[in-house]
Amino acid sequence: MEKHDKISKVMITTEDGLKFDLADAARRFPEIIRDEIDREILEKLRKSAPKFPKEMKVALITGISGQDGSYLAELLLEKDYEVWGTLKRNSVAENQSSRINHIRSQLHLEYADMTDMASLIRVLSMCKPDEVYNLAAQSHVQISFNQPIYTTNTIVMGIINLLEAVKLICPEARIYQASSSEMFGNSIDEDGYQRETTPMHPVSPYGCAKLFAHKLCQTYRASYNMYISCGILFNHESPRRGSNFVTNKVCKEAVMIKKGLSKKLVLGNLYSGRDWGSAKDYVVAMWEILQQNYPDDYVCATGIGTHVIFLVQYVFEKLGLDWEKYVETDVKYMRPLELNWLKGDSTKLLNDTNWKPKYTFEQMIDEMIGYWENEIIC
């Protein structure tokens, strides 16, 4: 038997005749027994007293297996959240959770679909979340032209289903909606930036669907007094980005060319410009947005615009290659209606929260190049 176990069997009686074992008395009435036992023993008893952890926050992430969902899950686990996530069934089960396999044992994963309200109600009833991060969607802009109905269903019907389910099951939960810079289209303020007040004129089915969902969130927020905040995130990348998105496509293909596994890189419009930030930085912004006292909408961006051709030049130069020898363009990768330039102003987010981006464009791309250099084996 341990020493402190023996001590805990010693009984002490208060002036009122109440009896406690010594360890319990040390916790409850230290002033009574201060003169009764040695201070050193008292301190040991205090340290051996059970520690009751503060109540864990519960978060639900729809689309947890995506780029943003995986990084957000890591962040919330670091902050001692109980993390739940929805998975959309894939015929290749390994692909469903490849980005979160390293933390899978720490997560509560459930099958659900944004177009199936019953599945959302089931998951919400199970986890009763404090925070809901809606990241699930068909998120590829080019593909939205090929699958406009599916894209719209996942985004628009998806958010209606989620809002109604939350209103029914856990109306006090805080909701983060992943809005998008694609909602702005080619609308730009006179100073060359897009911000929360910039008019929105989307130029793709994806952008239109995101704007509809964005407005629905604002309407539910005002109509039902729900805590719903929208993050208008500009393009954000990482090694976990799908390789059919231009940043990772360029990095992966350039590394393959360097290793002799490919001969060319075929792209669409080289002269469109994007404000590219790090997905690791942007999931911190998502969390910060839901910690505010009142719900609101925030632009999240770096404030630096970069043309695709500069991205290409930087990656190939980093690998010691002449990009002009390997890069071609093909009309099939051009959008029917092009979004020419995106550059966001995050002043409101920076002023209202503690968020500050850590990655530069170059650091982010270097990390993506390094990932493919290690991943691709000749």
C-alpha atoms as one frame of an Amber mdcrd trajectory, in Angstrom:
protein
   0.000   0.000   0.000   1.333   3.442  -0.956   2.250   5.933   1.737  -0.510
   8.367   0.789  -3.030   5.521   0.910  -2.096   4.883   4.554  -2.403   8.548
   5.378  -5.822   8.736   3.771  -7.126   6.169   6.275  -6.376   8.478   9.217
  -9.606  10.045  10.461 -10.041  13.593  11.730 -13.024  14.994  13.637 -14.187
  18.610  13.373 -15.535  20.679  16.233 -19.042  19.873  14.999 -18.380  16.160
  15.324 -18.100  15.517  11.566 -15.604  12.849  10.594 -13.429  12.877   7.455
 -10.440  10.872   6.385  -7.346  13.013   6.453  -6.961  13.326   2.652 -10.583
  14.423   2.251 -10.256  16.850   5.142  -7.140  18.346   3.590  -9.165  19.155
   0.510 -12.277  20.412   2.246 -11.068  22.083   5.452  -7.403  22.961   5.201
  -7.818  25.688   7.834  -9.004  23.114  10.420  -6.131  20.688  10.025  -3.377
  23.174   9.273  -2.054  22.842  12.832  -2.789  19.147  13.058  -0.343  17.787
  10.495   2.925  18.707   9.004   2.704  21.260   6.162   4.745  19.000   3.903
   2.271  16.158   4.313  -0.613  18.542   3.682   0.955  19.652   0.407   1.398
  16.024  -0.654  -2.238  15.375   0.109  -3.317  18.356  -1.950  -1.258  17.142
  -4.891  -2.710  13.658  -4.594  -6.279  14.973  -4.627  -8.165  14.026  -7.812
  -7.994  16.571 -10.609 -11.339  17.161 -12.291 -10.775  18.199 -15.918 -12.683
  21.158 -17.254 -15.568  20.208 -19.491 -14.448  19.447 -23.029 -15.917  21.397
 -25.902 -17.432  19.244 -28.625 -16.952  20.122 -32.294 -18.464  18.573 -35.403
 -16.642  18.979 -38.710 -18.535  18.158 -41.883 -16.047  17.150 -44.555 -13.408
  16.244 -41.966 -11.451  14.134 -44.444 -10.690  17.069 -46.749  -7.661  19.348
 -46.685  -9.212  21.909 -44.330 -11.073  19.347 -42.259  -7.923  17.377 -41.506
  -5.939  20.422 -40.390  -8.873  21.746 -38.376  -9.257  18.379 -36.638  -5.588
  18.478 -35.623  -5.971  22.019 -34.300  -9.082  21.230 -32.252  -7.488  18.119
 -30.762  -4.550  20.258 -29.685  -7.066  22.530 -27.956  -8.569  19.546 -26.098
 -11.828  19.377 -28.033 -13.835  16.219 -28.482 -13.853  16.065 -32.284 -16.542
  14.457 -34.416 -16.529  14.335 -38.188 -18.713  13.257 -41.076 -17.422  11.027
 -43.832 -18.973  10.606 -47.259 -18.839   7.011 -48.383 -16.269   6.210 -51.041
 -16.031   2.893 -52.884 -12.335   2.804 -51.943 -12.545   2.928 -48.162  -8.890
   3.919 -47.786  -9.555   7.168 -49.673 -12.251   8.206 -47.207  -9.826   9.025
 -44.430  -6.306   9.100 -45.889  -5.674  12.637 -44.600  -6.775  11.815 -41.053
  -5.557   8.240 -40.559  -2.769   9.453 -38.267  -5.343  10.863 -35.804  -8.248
   8.538 -36.537  -8.145   6.871 -33.111  -8.763  10.277 -31.492 -11.810  11.104
 -33.626 -15.468  10.111 -33.675 -16.263   9.484 -37.346 -19.737   8.906 -38.727
 -21.092   8.461 -42.234 -23.326  11.321 -43.317 -24.136  13.314 -46.432 -25.054
  16.985 -46.711 -27.944  16.115 -49.022 -29.358  13.634 -46.489 -30.864  15.605
 -43.602 -31.705  12.436 -41.676 -28.021  11.512 -41.485 -27.143  14.987 -40.199
 -29.851  14.814 -37.528 -28.532  11.416 -36.440 -24.955  12.681 -36.027 -25.979
  15.913 -34.294 -28.148  13.934 -31.871 -25.181  11.723 -31.045 -22.580  14.411
 -30.402 -24.608  17.520 -29.343 -21.807  19.853 -30.500 -20.849  23.243 -29.132
 -19.363  24.184 -32.506 -20.163  23.023 -36.039 -17.725  23.642 -38.883 -19.386
  23.143 -42.266 -16.584  22.341 -44.703 -18.281  19.661 -46.814 -18.954  20.495
 -50.472 -18.027  19.809 -54.063 -15.293  22.432 -53.998 -13.607  22.325 -57.414
 -14.636  25.350 -59.501 -13.864  23.842 -62.925 -15.792  20.681 -62.040 -18.771
  22.810 -60.991 -19.247  23.716 -64.669 -19.403  19.992 -65.499 -21.572  19.075
 -62.483 -23.610  22.194 -61.693 -26.622  20.383 -60.219 -24.570  18.160 -57.933
 -22.425  21.120 -56.851 -25.496  23.192 -56.041 -27.164  20.349 -54.153 -24.164
  19.686 -51.925 -23.648  23.369 -51.125 -27.131  24.909 -51.072 -29.345  22.014
 -49.996 -26.483  20.929 -47.791 -26.464  24.114 -45.732 -30.278  24.236 -45.533
 -30.287  20.670 -44.212 -27.568  21.479 -41.698 -29.164  24.720 -40.479 -32.537
  23.068 -40.012 -30.955  20.094 -38.242 -28.984  22.329 -35.872 -32.088  24.456
 -35.204 -33.931  21.273 -34.270 -31.269  19.406 -32.267 -28.776  21.918 -30.833
 -29.909  25.498 -31.534 -27.273  26.960 -29.186 -24.401  25.514 -31.220 -22.103
  27.932 -33.003 -21.876  27.347 -36.754 -18.986  28.178 -39.053 -19.898  28.293
 -42.743 -17.130  27.974 -45.323 -17.976  30.769 -47.723 -15.635  31.540 -50.608
 -13.814  34.325 -52.428 -15.388  32.872 -55.587 -18.561  34.708 -54.537 -16.967
  38.019 -55.585 -16.401  37.002 -59.187 -14.706  39.857 -61.057 -16.047  42.504
 -58.702 -13.143  44.486 -57.203 -13.056  47.641 -55.084 -11.242  50.682 -56.468
  -8.123  49.944 -54.439  -7.798  46.484 -56.035  -9.034  44.462 -53.045 -12.118
  42.443 -52.174 -13.547  42.749 -48.674 -16.781  42.051 -46.795 -18.538  45.055
 -48.372 -17.448  44.377 -51.971 -20.429  43.577 -54.254 -20.651  39.870 -55.103
 -21.116  38.752 -58.706 -19.930  35.132 -59.003 -18.900  33.718 -62.378 -19.165
  29.954 -61.779 -21.821  27.503 -60.550 -19.641  26.934 -57.492 -19.471  30.661
 -56.729 -23.209  31.072 -57.246 -23.986  28.155 -54.933 -21.621  29.500 -52.265
 -23.271  32.924 -52.443 -26.735  31.367 -52.053 -25.496  29.421 -49.004 -23.838
  32.549 -47.623 -27.083  34.501 -47.852 -29.030  31.647 -46.277 -26.673  31.743
 -43.296 -27.181  35.477 -42.907 -30.951  34.994 -43.121 -31.040  32.218 -40.496
 -28.759  34.256 -38.252 -31.127  37.226 -38.342 -34.389  35.267 -38.350 -33.697
  32.710 -35.617 -30.987  34.433 -33.582 -28.589  31.579 -34.362 -24.845  31.950
 -33.981 -23.684  31.563 -37.592 -20.458  33.077 -38.847 -19.144  32.897 -42.392
 -15.476  32.794 -43.292 -14.960  34.208 -46.789 -11.722  32.353 -47.370  -9.518
  33.069 -50.338  -7.532  30.260 -51.968  -5.558  28.247 -49.431  -3.164  25.432
 -50.161  -0.994  22.737 -48.580   0.563  19.347 -49.373  -2.878  17.884 -48.629
  -4.519  19.869 -51.428  -5.973  17.712 -54.199  -3.526  17.409 -57.090  -6.192
  18.577 -59.554  -5.973  22.054 -57.986  -3.458  24.229 -59.799  -0.948  24.787
 -56.980  -0.467  21.125 -56.150  -0.792  20.123 -59.787   2.152  22.377 -60.663
   4.244  21.181 -57.714   3.586  17.489 -58.286   4.073  17.533 -62.054   7.244
  19.624 -61.832   8.763  17.128 -59.386   7.784  14.265 -61.700   9.475  16.058
 -64.612  12.567  16.596 -62.475  12.663  12.862 -61.669  12.145  11.860 -65.297
   8.647  10.509 -64.747   6.808  13.090 -66.859   7.547  15.219 -69.904   5.105
  18.130 -69.675   2.693  20.102 -67.546  -0.588  21.151 -69.173  -2.491  24.083
 -67.661  -5.283  26.518 -68.475  -5.115  30.295 -68.039  -1.611  31.296 -66.921
  -2.551  34.934 -66.351  -5.366  34.643 -63.814  -4.378  35.855 -60.353  -5.163
  34.438 -56.924  -4.525  35.342 -53.306  -2.954  32.095 -52.082  -2.551  31.435
 -48.365  -1.796  28.414 -46.226  -4.569  26.024 -45.210  -2.775  25.556 -41.877
  -3.106  29.287 -41.209  -6.697  29.486 -42.388  -8.105  26.765 -40.121  -6.825
  28.840 -37.184  -8.892  31.719 -38.574 -11.970  29.453 -38.656 -11.550  28.674
 -34.979 -10.884  32.318 -34.071 -14.053  33.391 -35.880 -16.215  31.105 -33.713
 -14.631  32.390 -30.494 -16.006  35.917 -30.959 -18.817  37.149 -28.732 -21.096
  37.806 -31.694 -21.463  36.075 -35.071 -20.237  37.914 -38.152 -18.705  37.451
 -41.593 -14.983  37.759 -42.234 -12.672  37.818 -45.245  -9.580  35.682 -44.698
  -6.733  36.362 -47.128  -3.046  37.313 -47.332  -3.622  40.545 -49.273  -1.084
  39.488 -51.910  -2.178  38.532 -55.421  -0.080  36.149 -57.531  -0.497  35.154
 -61.171  -0.438  31.482 -62.124   2.551  32.089 -64.380   4.579  33.335 -61.386
   3.639  30.183 -59.480   4.904  28.088 -62.396   8.135  30.059 -62.731   8.843
  29.855 -59.000   8.310  26.068 -58.766  10.366  25.206 -61.850  13.168  27.561
 -60.866  13.231  25.997 -57.394  13.787  22.624 -59.056  16.397  23.961 -61.487
  14.169  23.602 -64.557  13.282  25.914 -67.439   9.487  26.078 -67.278   9.090
  27.164 -70.909  10.440  23.791 -72.071   7.758  21.827 -70.273   4.609  23.910
 -69.783   1.734  23.931 -72.281  -1.797  25.315 -72.190  -4.981  23.583 -73.268
  -8.415  25.137 -73.726 -10.029  22.218 -71.871  -8.584  23.613 -68.654 -10.035
  27.060 -69.301 -13.234  28.044 -67.521 -16.214  29.078 -69.682 -16.221  32.346
 -67.731 -12.919  33.275 -66.128 -12.375  34.868 -62.743  -9.409  37.121 -63.466
  -8.112  38.410 -60.159  -8.592  37.800 -56.446  -6.885  39.722 -53.631  -8.495
  39.975 -50.217  -8.432  42.517 -47.425  -8.448  40.812 -43.989  -8.379  44.020
 -41.937 -11.628  43.193 -40.128 -10.439  39.694 -39.197  -7.048  40.969 -38.020
  -8.662  43.680 -35.910 -11.395  41.546 -34.316  -9.426  38.361 -33.593  -5.946
  37.184 -32.647  -5.377  35.669 -36.074  -2.208  36.383 -37.971  -0.909  34.284
 -40.904   2.482  32.618 -40.432   3.221  31.270 -43.917   4.465  33.295 -46.868
   3.558  32.195 -50.383   7.118  30.929 -50.901   7.194  28.943 -47.646   3.890
  27.305 -48.504   4.990  26.309 -52.010   8.395  25.100 -50.751   6.585  22.781
 -48.333   4.428  21.416 -51.146   7.456  20.826 -53.377   9.253  19.087 -50.516
   6.256  16.836 -49.927   6.231  15.575 -53.514  10.008  15.177 -53.591   9.686
  12.756 -50.671   6.469  11.134 -51.871   7.405  10.407 -55.486   9.986   7.644
 -55.784  11.657   6.882 -59.096
